[in-house]
Coordinates of C-alpha atoms and ligand atoms in Angstrom, one line a residue:
X893 CA -71.5 12.7 -3.9
X894 CA -68.3 12.8 -3.6
X895 CA -66.3 10.3 -1.1
X896 CA -63.2 10.2 1.4
X897 CA -61.0 7.5 3.1
X898 CA -63.5 8.4 6.5
X899 CA -66.8 6.5 4.4
X900 CA -64.5 3.8 2.3
X901 CA -62.1 2.7 5.4
X902 CA -64.0 -0.7 4.9
X903 CA -63.6 -1.0 0.9
X904 CA -66.8 -1.1 -1.6
X905 CA -69.1 -2.3 -3.7
X906 CA -71.0 -0.4 -6.8
X907 CA -73.0 -0.7 -10.3
X908 CA -73.1 1.1 -11.9
X909 CA -73.5 2.9 -16.5
X910 CA -70.1 4.2 -16.7
X911 CA -67.1 4.2 -14.1
X912 CA -63.9 7.2 -15.0
X913 CA -60.6 6.6 -14.0
X914 CA -58.8 9.5 -13.0
X915 CA -59.9 12.8 -12.5
X916 CA -58.1 15.3 -14.3
X917 CA -58.8 17.1 -17.2
X918 CA -59.3 14.3 -19.2
X919 CA -61.1 12.2 -16.5
X920 CA -63.5 14.9 -15.4
X921 CA -64.5 16.7 -19.4
X922 CA -66.3 12.5 -19.5
X923 CA -67.5 11.9 -16.5
X924 CA -69.3 15.9 -16.9
X925 CA -70.8 14.6 -20.0
X926 CA -71.6 10.8 -19.1
X927 CA -74.1 12.3 -15.9
X928 CA -75.3 15.0 -18.2
X929 CA -76.7 12.1 -19.7
X930 CA -78.0 10.4 -17.2
X931 CA -76.0 7.3 -16.6
X932 CA -75.1 6.7 -13.3
X933 CA -71.4 7.4 -13.1
X934 CA -68.9 7.0 -10.8
X935 CA -65.3 8.5 -10.9
X936 CA -62.3 7.2 -9.2
X937 CA -59.3 9.1 -8.0
X938 CA -55.9 7.7 -6.3
X939 CA -56.0 10.8 -4.6
X940 CA -57.8 13.8 -2.3
X941 CA -59.4 15.3 -2.3
X942 CA -58.1 18.9 -1.4
X943 CA -59.6 22.5 1.1
X944 CA -57.3 25.2 0.5
X945 CA -55.6 24.5 3.5
X946 CA -53.7 21.7 1.9
X947 CA -52.4 24.7 -0.5
X948 CA -49.1 25.3 1.4
X949 CA -46.8 27.9 0.6
X950 CA -44.3 25.1 1.8
X951 CA -43.7 22.9 -2.0
X952 CA -41.5 20.7 -1.1
X953 CA -44.2 19.1 1.3
X954 CA -46.9 19.7 -0.9
X955 CA -45.1 17.6 -4.0
X956 CA -44.7 14.7 -1.3
X957 CA -48.0 14.1 -0.5
X958 CA -49.8 15.5 -3.0
X959 CA -47.8 14.8 -6.6
X960 CA -47.0 11.0 -7.9
X961 CA -43.7 9.5 -6.5
X962 CA -43.9 12.5 -4.3
X963 CA -43.1 14.7 -6.6
X964 CA -39.4 12.6 -7.1
X965 CA -40.4 10.9 -10.6
X966 CA -37.4 10.3 -13.1
X967 CA -37.6 9.7 -17.2
X968 CA -34.6 7.6 -17.7
X969 CA -33.3 7.7 -21.5
X970 CA -31.1 10.1 -23.1
X971 CA -30.8 12.0 -20.2
X972 CA -33.3 11.7 -16.1
X973 CA -35.1 14.5 -16.1
X974 CA -38.5 14.8 -13.6
X975 CA -42.0 14.8 -14.2
X976 CA -44.6 15.8 -12.4
X977 CA -47.6 14.5 -12.0
X978 CA -50.6 14.8 -9.9
X979 CA -52.2 12.9 -7.2
X980 CA -55.5 14.2 -5.9
X981 CA -59.0 15.2 -7.0
X982 CA -58.8 17.3 -11.1
X983 CA -55.4 15.8 -11.0
X984 CA -52.4 17.7 -12.4
X985 CA -55.2 20.3 -13.2
X986 CA -54.8 21.6 -9.6
X987 CA -50.7 22.7 -9.8
X988 CA -50.6 23.8 -13.4
X989 CA -50.4 27.7 -14.3
X990 CA -53.3 26.9 -16.1
X991 CA -52.3 27.7 -19.6
X992 CA -55.1 27.2 -22.3
X993 CA -53.9 27.2 -26.2
X994 CA -55.4 25.1 -29.6
X995 CA -54.4 22.9 -31.9
X996 CA -51.9 25.0 -33.8
X997 CA -52.9 24.2 -38.1
X998 CA -49.6 23.0 -38.5
X999 CA -50.0 20.8 -36.1
X1000 CA -53.7 18.9 -36.7
X1001 CA -52.4 19.0 -40.0
X1002 CA -49.8 16.1 -38.4
X1003 CA -52.2 14.3 -36.4
X1004 CA -55.3 14.1 -39.1
X1005 CA -52.0 12.2 -41.1
X1006 CA -51.0 10.0 -38.3
X1007 CA -54.7 9.4 -37.4
X1008 CA -56.1 9.0 -40.4
X1009 CA -58.9 10.2 -39.1
X1010 CA -61.1 13.9 -40.3
X1011 CA -60.9 14.8 -36.6
X1012 CA -59.1 17.5 -35.7
X1013 CA -60.1 19.8 -39.2
X1014 CA -63.9 19.4 -38.3
X1015 CA -66.7 22.5 -37.4
X1016 CA -67.1 19.6 -33.7
X1017 CA -63.7 19.9 -33.2
X1018 CA -63.6 23.6 -32.6
X1019 CA -67.4 23.8 -31.3
X1020 CA -65.8 21.9 -28.6
X1021 CA -63.0 23.9 -26.9
X1022 CA -65.4 27.1 -27.4
X1023 CA -67.8 24.7 -24.5
X1024 CA -64.6 24.2 -22.6
X1025 CA -62.8 27.3 -22.8
X1026 CA -66.7 29.1 -21.1
X1027 CA -66.9 26.3 -19.1
X1028 CA -63.4 27.9 -17.7
X1029 CA -64.2 31.3 -18.3
X1030 CA -60.8 31.6 -20.8
X1031 CA -58.8 34.6 -20.7
X1032 CA -55.2 36.3 -21.5
X1033 CA -53.5 37.8 -18.5
X1034 CA -54.2 40.6 -17.2
X1035 CA -51.3 43.0 -17.3
X1036 CA -52.2 43.4 -14.3
X1037 CA -51.3 40.7 -12.5
X1038 CA -48.3 40.3 -14.5
X1039 CA -46.0 41.5 -11.9
X1040 CA -42.8 42.2 -12.7
X1041 CA -41.4 39.3 -13.5
X1042 CA -43.4 39.0 -16.5
X1043 CA -43.2 42.3 -17.7
X1044 CA -39.2 41.7 -17.0
X1045 CA -39.4 38.2 -19.2
X1046 CA -41.5 40.1 -21.9
X1047 CA -39.2 42.6 -22.1
X1048 CA -35.8 40.9 -22.4
X1049 CA -37.6 38.6 -24.8
X1050 CA -38.7 41.5 -27.4
X1051 CA -35.9 42.6 -27.1
X1052 CA -34.6 39.9 -28.8
X1053 CA -37.2 39.9 -31.3
X1054 CA -39.5 37.1 -29.9
X1055 CA -43.0 38.7 -29.4
X1056 CA -45.7 36.5 -27.8
X1057 CA -48.3 38.0 -25.6
X1058 CA -50.5 37.9 -22.2
X1059 CA -50.9 33.7 -21.9
X1060 CA -54.7 32.6 -22.4
X1061 CA -55.6 31.1 -18.7
X1062 CA -58.4 28.7 -16.9
X1063 CA -58.2 31.8 -14.1
X1064 CA -60.9 33.8 -12.0
X1065 CA -59.8 36.9 -10.0
X1066 CA -56.0 35.7 -9.9
X1067 CA -54.1 37.6 -7.9
X1068 CA -50.9 36.6 -9.3
X1069 CA -49.0 34.9 -6.6
X1070 CA -47.2 32.7 -8.3
X1071 CA -48.4 29.7 -6.5
X1072 CA -49.4 27.9 -9.5
X1073 CA -47.6 24.6 -8.4
X1074 CA -49.1 24.6 -4.7
X1075 CA -52.8 24.7 -6.3
X1076 CA -54.7 27.8 -5.6
X1077 CA -55.9 28.3 -2.3
X1078 CA -57.5 31.5 -3.7
X1079 CA -59.5 29.4 -5.5
X1080 CA -59.0 31.7 -9.0
X1081 CA -57.8 28.3 -11.5
X1082 CA -60.4 27.1 -12.7
X1083 CA -59.1 23.1 -11.9
X1084 CA -62.1 20.3 -12.7
X1085 CA -62.3 20.0 -9.5
X1086 CA -64.1 22.9 -9.4
X1087 CA -65.3 22.8 -12.9
X1088 CA -66.3 20.0 -14.0
X1089 CA -65.9 17.4 -11.4
X1090 CA -68.7 20.3 -9.3
X1091 CA -70.9 20.1 -12.0
X1092 CA -70.7 16.1 -12.7
X1093 CA -71.9 16.0 -8.8
X1094 CA -74.5 18.2 -9.0
X1095 CA -75.6 15.9 -12.3
X1096 CA -75.2 12.7 -9.6
X1097 CA -72.3 11.1 -10.0
X1098 CA -70.3 9.6 -7.7
X1099 CA -66.6 11.1 -7.0
X1100 CA -65.0 8.2 -4.2
X1101 CA -61.5 9.8 -3.8
X1102 CA -58.9 7.5 -2.3
X1103 CA -59.2 4.5 -4.3
X1104 CA -56.7 3.3 -7.0
X1105 CA -57.3 1.3 -9.7
X1106 CA -55.7 -1.6 -9.9
X1107 CA -57.0 -3.8 -12.8
X1108 CA -60.2 -3.7 -15.1
X1109 CA -62.6 -6.5 -15.3
X1110 CA -62.8 -8.0 -19.2
X1111 CA -65.3 -11.4 -20.1
X1112 CA -64.1 -11.9 -24.3
X1113 CA -64.8 -9.1 -26.1
X1114 CA -66.0 -6.3 -23.5
X1115 CA -65.6 -5.0 -20.4
X1116 CA -67.3 -5.1 -16.7
X1117 CA -65.1 -2.9 -14.0
X1118 CA -62.5 -2.9 -12.5
X1119 CA -61.1 -3.2 -9.1
X1120 CA -58.3 -1.4 -6.7
X1121 CA -57.7 -1.0 -3.2
X1122 CA -58.8 2.1 -0.9
X1123 CA -55.8 3.5 -0.1
X1124 CA -55.1 6.2 3.1
X1125 CA -52.6 9.2 1.9
X1126 CA -51.9 9.3 5.1
X1127 CA -48.7 6.9 5.1
X1128 CA -50.2 5.2 1.6
X1129 CA -51.5 2.2 3.7
X1130 CA -53.6 0.1 1.8
X1131 CA -56.9 0.2 3.8
X1132 CA -59.7 -1.8 1.7
X1133 CA -60.4 -3.3 -1.7
X1134 CA -62.6 -1.8 -4.0
X1135 CA -65.2 -3.2 -7.1
X1136 CA -67.0 -1.8 -9.4
X1137 CA -69.4 -2.7 -12.3
X1138 CA -70.1 -1.1 -15.0
X1139 CA -71.6 -0.7 -18.5
X1140 CA -69.2 1.6 -19.8
X1141 CA -65.1 2.1 -18.4
X1142 CA -63.6 5.0 -19.5
X1143 CA -59.3 5.6 -18.6
X1144 CA -58.5 9.0 -17.9
X1145 CA -55.6 7.7 -15.1
X1146 CA -53.0 9.8 -17.8
X1147 CA -49.8 9.1 -20.1
X1148 CA -48.7 7.1 -17.3
X1149 CA -51.5 5.2 -15.3
X1150 CA -53.3 4.5 -18.1
X1151 CA -51.4 1.9 -19.6
X1152 CA -50.4 0.2 -16.2
X1153 CA -53.2 -0.5 -15.4
X1154 CA -54.6 -1.8 -19.0
X1155 CA -51.1 -3.3 -19.1
X1156 CA -51.5 -5.1 -15.7
X1157 CA -54.5 -5.6 -17.0
X1158 CA -53.9 -8.1 -20.4
X1159 CA -55.2 -5.6 -22.2
X1160 CA -53.1 -5.0 -25.3
X1161 CA -54.0 -4.5 -28.5
X1162 CA -51.2 -4.9 -30.6
X1163 CA -48.5 -5.2 -28.5
X1164 CA -48.7 -0.6 -28.7
X1165 CA -49.6 -0.4 -25.0
X1166 CA -47.0 1.8 -23.5
X1167 CA -44.6 0.6 -26.9
X1168 CA -44.9 5.1 -27.6
X1169 CA -44.1 7.7 -25.1
X1170 CA -43.8 11.8 -26.4
X1171 CA -42.8 14.5 -23.8
X1172 CA -42.2 18.1 -24.8
X1173 CA -38.4 18.9 -24.1
X1174 CA -36.8 22.2 -23.4
X1175 CA -34.7 24.0 -20.6
X1176 CA -34.3 27.0 -18.6
X1177 CA -32.5 30.1 -17.7
X1178 CA -32.1 32.7 -14.1
X1179 CA -31.3 35.6 -15.3
X1180 CA -30.1 38.1 -12.1
X1181 CA -30.7 42.0 -13.0
X1182 CA -29.6 44.7 -11.6
X1183 CA -32.7 46.0 -10.9
X1184 CA -35.6 44.4 -7.8
X1185 CA -38.0 41.4 -9.3
X1186 CA -40.0 40.1 -6.6
X1187 CA -39.7 37.4 -9.0
X1188 CA -42.2 36.2 -6.7
X1189 CA -44.5 38.6 -7.2
X1190 CA -48.0 38.0 -10.6
X1191 CA -48.6 35.1 -12.4
X1192 CA -47.5 31.9 -12.0
X1193 CA -46.7 31.8 -15.7
X1194 CA -48.8 35.0 -17.1
X1195 CA -46.7 35.4 -21.2
X1196 CA -45.0 33.4 -23.9
X1197 CA -44.2 33.8 -26.7
X1198 CA -44.4 31.1 -29.7
X1199 CA -40.9 31.6 -31.6
X1200 CA -41.4 32.4 -35.4
X1201 CA -37.4 31.0 -36.4
X1202 CA -38.0 27.7 -34.8
X1203 CA -40.7 25.4 -36.0
X1204 CA -43.0 24.0 -32.7
X1205 CA -40.4 26.4 -29.7
X1206 CA -42.1 28.7 -27.5
X1207 CA -41.3 30.8 -24.5
X1208 CA -42.9 30.8 -21.2
X1209 CA -42.2 33.3 -17.8
X1210 CA -42.2 30.9 -15.2
X1211 CA -41.7 31.2 -11.7
X1212 CA -41.5 28.2 -8.9
X1213 CA -41.5 28.2 -5.5
X1214 CA -37.3 29.2 -4.8
X1215 CA -36.7 25.1 -3.1
X1216 CA -37.6 23.8 -6.3
X1217 CA -36.7 26.6 -8.5
X1218 CA -32.9 26.8 -7.0
X1219 CA -32.3 23.3 -6.5
X1220 CA -31.2 24.2 -10.4
X1221 CA -29.8 26.7 -9.8
X1222 CA -28.9 27.5 -6.1
X1223 CA -27.6 23.7 -5.4
X1224 CA -28.1 22.7 -2.0
X1225 CA -26.1 24.1 1.1
X1226 CA -24.1 25.7 1.0
X1227 CA -24.2 27.4 -2.2
X1228 CA -28.8 27.8 -1.9
X1229 CA -27.9 30.0 0.9
X1230 CA -25.4 32.0 -1.3
X1231 CA -27.4 32.4 -3.9
X1232 CA -30.7 33.1 -2.5
X1233 CA -30.2 37.4 -1.9
X1234 CA -29.7 37.0 -5.3
X1235 CA -33.8 35.4 -5.6
X1236 CA -35.2 39.3 -5.7
X1237 CA -33.6 40.2 -8.4
X1238 CA -34.4 36.9 -10.7
X1239 CA -36.4 36.2 -12.9
X1240 CA -37.3 32.5 -15.8
X1241 CA -37.5 32.0 -19.2
X1242 CA -39.1 27.8 -19.8
X1243 CA -38.4 26.7 -23.4
X1244 CA -40.6 24.7 -24.7
X1245 CA -39.7 22.4 -28.0
X1246 CA -41.5 20.1 -29.8
X1247 CA -38.8 17.6 -30.8
X1248 CA -38.9 13.6 -32.4
X1249 CA -38.4 11.7 -29.1
X1250 CA -39.2 8.4 -28.8
X1251 CA -39.7 6.9 -25.7
X1252 CA -41.7 4.2 -23.4
X1253 CA -44.2 3.6 -20.5
X1254 CA -43.7 0.3 -18.7
X1255 CA -45.9 -1.2 -15.8
X1256 CA -43.4 -2.3 -12.8
X1257 CA -44.3 -4.7 -10.6
X1258 CA -45.8 -2.2 -8.0
X1259 CA -48.0 -1.4 -10.0
X1260 CA -45.4 1.6 -11.3
X1261 CA -44.9 3.0 -14.4
X1262 CA -40.8 2.5 -15.4
X1263 CA -41.0 5.4 -18.3
X1264 CA -37.7 5.6 -21.4
X1265 CA -37.7 8.9 -23.5
X1266 CA -34.2 8.8 -25.7
X1267 CA -34.0 12.7 -27.7
X1268 CA -32.1 12.6 -30.5
X1269 CA -28.9 15.3 -30.0
X1270 CA -30.2 17.1 -33.9
X1271 CA -33.6 17.9 -31.4
X1272 CA -31.1 19.3 -28.6
X1273 CA -30.3 21.6 -31.6
X1274 CA -33.0 24.1 -31.8
X1275 CA -34.0 23.9 -27.9
X1276 CA -30.3 25.5 -27.2
X1277 CA -30.6 28.4 -30.3
X1278 CA -34.0 29.0 -28.6
X1279 CA -32.0 29.2 -25.3
X1280 CA -28.6 31.5 -26.5
X1281 CA -31.2 34.0 -28.5
X1282 CA -33.1 34.3 -24.5
X1283 CA -30.6 34.4 -22.9
X1284 CA -28.5 36.9 -25.1
X1285 CA -31.8 39.6 -24.8
X1286 CA -32.0 38.3 -20.6
X1287 CA -28.0 40.7 -21.2
X1288 CA -29.9 43.0 -23.8
X1289 CA -31.5 44.0 -21.1
X1290 CA -29.0 44.6 -18.4
X1291 CA -28.8 41.4 -16.7
X1292 CA -25.8 41.1 -14.8
X1293 CA -25.4 37.4 -15.8
X1294 CA -27.7 34.1 -16.8
X1295 CA -27.6 31.5 -15.2
X1296 CA -29.2 27.5 -17.7
X1297 CA -28.0 24.6 -15.5
X1298 CA -26.1 22.9 -18.5
X1299 CA -23.1 21.4 -17.5
X1300 CA -20.8 22.6 -19.9
X1301 CA -21.7 25.8 -20.5
X1302 CA -20.4 28.4 -17.1
X1303 CA -22.6 28.7 -14.4
X1304 CA -22.4 32.4 -15.4
X1305 CA -23.2 33.5 -18.9
X1306 CA -22.2 37.3 -19.3
X1307 CA -21.7 38.4 -22.1
X1308 CA -23.0 37.6 -25.8
X1309 CA -19.2 36.0 -25.8
X1310 CA -20.3 33.0 -23.5
X1311 CA -23.6 32.1 -24.2
X1312 CA -21.9 31.1 -27.8
X1313 CA -21.4 27.9 -25.1
X1314 CA -24.3 26.9 -25.4
X1315 CA -24.4 26.8 -29.6
X1316 CA -21.0 23.8 -28.9
X1317 CA -21.3 21.0 -30.5
X1318 CA -19.8 19.6 -26.8
X1319 CA -23.5 20.1 -26.2
X1320 CA -26.4 16.6 -26.9
X1321 CA -29.2 16.2 -25.7
X1322 CA -27.6 14.7 -21.9
X1323 CA -27.3 17.9 -21.2
X1324 CA -30.9 19.1 -21.1
X1325 CA -32.1 20.7 -18.7
X1326 CA -35.8 20.6 -17.7
X1327 CA -38.9 19.0 -16.0
X1328 CA -41.4 16.5 -19.0
X1329 CA -44.9 17.4 -17.3
X1330 CA -46.3 18.1 -20.7
X1331 CA -45.9 13.9 -21.7
X1332 CA -48.2 12.3 -23.9
X1333 CA -49.1 9.8 -26.0
X1334 CA -48.6 6.2 -24.5
X1335 CA -51.5 4.8 -26.2
X1336 CA -51.8 6.5 -29.4
X1337 CA -55.0 7.2 -31.3
X1338 CA -55.5 5.9 -35.0
X1339 CA -57.7 4.5 -37.4
X1340 CA -55.0 2.2 -38.8
X1341 CA -52.5 -1.0 -36.6
X1342 CA -50.2 1.3 -34.3
X1343 CA -53.1 3.0 -32.6
X1344 CA -54.5 1.3 -29.3
X1345 CA -58.1 3.2 -30.0
X1346 CA -60.2 4.6 -32.6
X1347 CA -61.1 8.7 -33.4
X1348 CA -63.8 7.5 -31.2
X1349 CA -61.5 6.5 -27.6
X1350 CA -62.9 3.4 -27.9
X1351 CA -60.1 0.7 -27.3
X1352 CA -59.1 -1.3 -30.1
X1353 CA -60.5 -5.5 -30.1
X1354 CA -63.3 -3.6 -27.1
X1355 CA -66.7 -2.8 -26.7
X1356 CA -67.0 -0.4 -23.9
X1357 CA -63.7 0.0 -22.7
X1358 CA -62.8 4.3 -23.7
X1359 CA -59.2 5.9 -23.0
X1360 CA -60.1 10.4 -21.7
X1361 CA -56.7 11.5 -21.1
X1362 CA -53.1 13.1 -22.3
X1363 CA -52.4 9.6 -23.7
X1364 CA -53.9 9.0 -26.6
X1365 CA -52.9 12.4 -28.1
X1366 CA -50.9 11.0 -31.6
X1367 CA -47.2 13.5 -31.2
X1368 CA -46.8 16.2 -28.8
X1369 CA -49.4 19.0 -29.3
X1370 CA -46.7 21.5 -29.9
X1371 CA -48.3 24.1 -27.4
X1372 CA -49.8 23.8 -23.2
X1373 CA -51.4 20.5 -24.0
X1374 CA -54.8 20.6 -21.5
X1375 CA -57.0 22.5 -23.9
X1376 CA -56.4 20.2 -27.3
X1377 CA -56.9 17.7 -24.2
X1378 CA -60.7 18.8 -23.0
X1379 CA -61.3 19.0 -26.3
X1380 CA -61.0 15.8 -27.3
X1381 CA -61.8 14.4 -24.6
X1382 CA -65.6 16.2 -24.5
X1383 CA -66.1 15.1 -27.7
X1384 CA -64.8 11.8 -27.0
X1385 CA -67.7 11.3 -24.1
X1386 CA -70.6 13.6 -25.5
X1387 CA -71.2 10.9 -28.1
X1388 CA -70.7 8.4 -25.7
X1389 CA -73.0 9.6 -23.9
X1390 CA -75.5 10.3 -27.1
X1391 CA -75.0 14.6 -25.9
X1392 CA -74.5 17.4 -29.2
X1393 CA -71.1 18.3 -30.3
X1394 CA -71.8 20.7 -33.2
X1395 CA -70.8 24.4 -32.9
X1396 CA -73.2 25.9 -30.5
X1397 CA -75.2 23.2 -29.2
Ligands
FAD1670 C1 -46.9 21.5 -13.2 C2 -47.8 21.5 -14.3 C3 -47.9 23.1 -15.0 C4 -47.5 22.2 -15.9 N1 -49.0 23.5 -17.0 C5 -49.9 23.7 -17.3 C6 -50.9 24.6 -18.6 O1 -50.6 25.6 -17.8 N2 -50.9 24.0 -19.1 C7 -51.4 23.0 -19.8 O2 -52.5 23.1 -20.7 N3 -50.8 22.0 -19.3 C8 -50.1 22.0 -18.0 N4 -49.3 21.1 -17.9 C9 -49.9 19.7 -18.1 C10 -51.1 19.2 -17.9 O3 -51.9 19.6 -16.3 C11 -51.5 18.0 -18.6 O4 -51.2 17.4 -19.0 C12 -52.3 17.5 -18.0 O5 -53.2 17.8 -16.7 C13 -52.6 16.4 -18.1 O6 -54.5 15.9 -19.0 P1 -54.9 14.4 -18.2 O7 -56.5 14.1 -17.7 O8 -54.6 12.6 -19.2 O9 -53.7 13.7 -16.8 P2 -54.0 14.4 -14.8 O10 -54.4 15.5 -14.6 O11 -52.8 13.4 -14.3 O12 -55.0 12.9 -14.4 C14 -55.4 11.6 -14.3 C15 -55.1 11.4 -12.6 O13 -55.5 10.3 -13.0 C16 -55.1 9.4 -11.4 N5 -55.1 8.6 -11.4 C17 -53.5 7.5 -11.7 N6 -53.9 6.2 -11.6 C18 -54.7 6.2 -11.1 C19 -55.7 4.7 -10.5 N7 -54.6 3.4 -10.6 N8 -56.3 5.0 -9.7 C20 -56.8 6.1 -10.0 N9 -56.4 7.2 -10.5 C21 -55.4 7.5 -11.1 C22 -54.3 11.0 -10.9 O14 -53.9 11.1 -9.5 C23 -55.2 11.5 -12.2 O15 -56.0 13.0 -11.0 C24 -48.7 21.7 -16.6 C25 -48.7 20.2 -15.3 C26 -47.7 20.2 -14.9 C27 -47.4 18.8 -13.9
SF4_1671 S1 -50.8 32.4 -10.2 FE1 -51.6 32.0 -7.4 S2 -53.7 33.5 -8.0 FE2 -53.1 33.1 -9.8 S3 -53.9 31.2 -10.7 FE3 -51.7 30.4 -9.4 S4 -52.7 30.3 -7.8 FE4 -54.5 31.2 -8.2

C-alpha cells in the first residue's frame, strides 16, 4: 500500500520488521528484497509520489517542487557548485538520465584496498549487477532515438579521437523527448518507483510518502525505530508526527541526508559520519553549429565515451530544459533572449571526472545538510585538457563557437588557438563550472577504522542499523553511480533477508 498526505495528516505510529528510510536507488532495492524475504517492511519517503501530470516541462517549477532545496542546493568549498537530488518517491532515479554502467576493474581494485573487503571482486557482486540489469531492462540507447544532438556530439567526439558508444540505459520504449530532468511522463524510464518500489508493495510493503525522518532511536547497541514528521509537499508545513518501531533500520536517505539523520541522532562511529564527501567534478560546453541541431529531440544522454588517455574521465552528450541550461550559457534577461535564437543550432558535451577531492557533510540546525568539497587545482587540469579536446572536436565539425562558462576564458571560443586558453595556468579548480549530481562517500564502507559501515552495510557499533545508499561508496566510482549503488544494496539487503546472492539465483 502507498500512503499519501490525505491518509497521513494525523500522523501515524506503526511497528514492522524492517523500516527503510528513503526510496531512491538504494532504498527501493533494499525494500523489495526485504519484503520478498517475508519481512514486514515499511518505506518512509520525505517527498510525494509523482504522477505523469506532475512531470511538467516547466523545469523551474518541477525543480522547486520535487528537488531538495528547490533545486538550488549548493556545495561550497573550492567553488559553489549546484548539486541536484530529487525529493519524491523513487528519489533521484525519477529525474536522472537512467545511464547504467558497471564499476570499472581499476576502481574495483582501489575499492578493495580502501574497504579491505573482497566484495567487489566476488562473483556475487557481478551476479547482483546482472539481476539489476535484468529487472531494469538495461540496453544500449537505440540509434533511432539518438536524435541530431547526440549524433552531433558523437561526431565531435570522434573528430577529436574520442570513441565511445550508445549509453546503456534503464528505459523501455524511450521516445527521446530529452526531458529526463523532470521525470518521464511517458513512463519509459525504469525508475525505482516504477520497478523495485512496485515489487516491494506487491510483496506486502507499506510505503509512507511525505514522511520526513528526523531521528533514529537508539537503546544501547540496538536501534529501535525512527521518528519524524509528515510534511505537506505544498508549502512544506509539518502537519503530523510519526513513529515507526522496527527490529531493523535501513538508512537510504542518500549521501546528503543519511549522515545528517545519524548525526542528529547521536550516531557517529569513530567520528566518521559525514567526515568525508566525494563528488565527480567536471565541466560542460555548448557548441553552436551552422546547421540546425534541434537539440530537444533525442534521448537526454544517449552517447558517451570513456577517455582512453585521461584515467577517470568520461564524456557524455547532454540536454536539459533551456531555462536550466541557459543560466550557464545565455545568462538571464537580455543575454538570455539574445542567445535564445542560437538554441536550435546547439549541442552540449559534459565531462565527468574521478578527481581526488576531500569534503564533508554536517547537519545544520534546521536538519538540512551543509556540504563542503575541496578540489586541488592539479585535479582541475585533466578536466580542462579533456574540455580542450572536446571543444576542438566541436570546432572540427564546424561549430561557429564553443562556450564553456569558465570565467577567465573567452565567451566564444572560435579557433584551436582560442581553446588553448583552457590550458592556461591562470585557471584553477575554482573556475570549473559544473553541477555535482554524482555525490558519495559520506558514510564510507570499510572493514578498517575509517569505515562507518562494514562490508555487510552494518553501521559499526550497532547490531541492527544498516545503510543502503551512495553514502557508503568508499570513493568515487568514475562512472555514473546508480548501477553500483543498486548492486551493493542488492547484496546488503539480500544478506539481511537471507535471500540467495550467488550467480543465477
Ligand atoms: C539530474 C540527475 C541525473 C543523474 N543521472 C544519472 C544517470 O544517468 N546514471 C546514474 O548512474 N546516476 C545518475 N545520477 C545520480 C543518481 O541518480 C544517484 O547517484 C542515485 O539516485 C543516488 O541513490 P541514493 O539511493 O543514494 O539516493 P536517492 O536516489 O537520491 O534517494 C534518496 C531518497 O531519500 C529521501 N530522503 C532524504 N532524506 C529523507 C528523510 N529525512 N526522510 C525520508 N526520506 C528522505 C529522498 O527524498 C530520496 O527519495 C543523476 C542524478 C541527478 C540528480
Ligand atoms: S528521454 Fe524522454 S522518454 Fe526517454 S527516458 Fe528520458 S524522459 Fe523518458
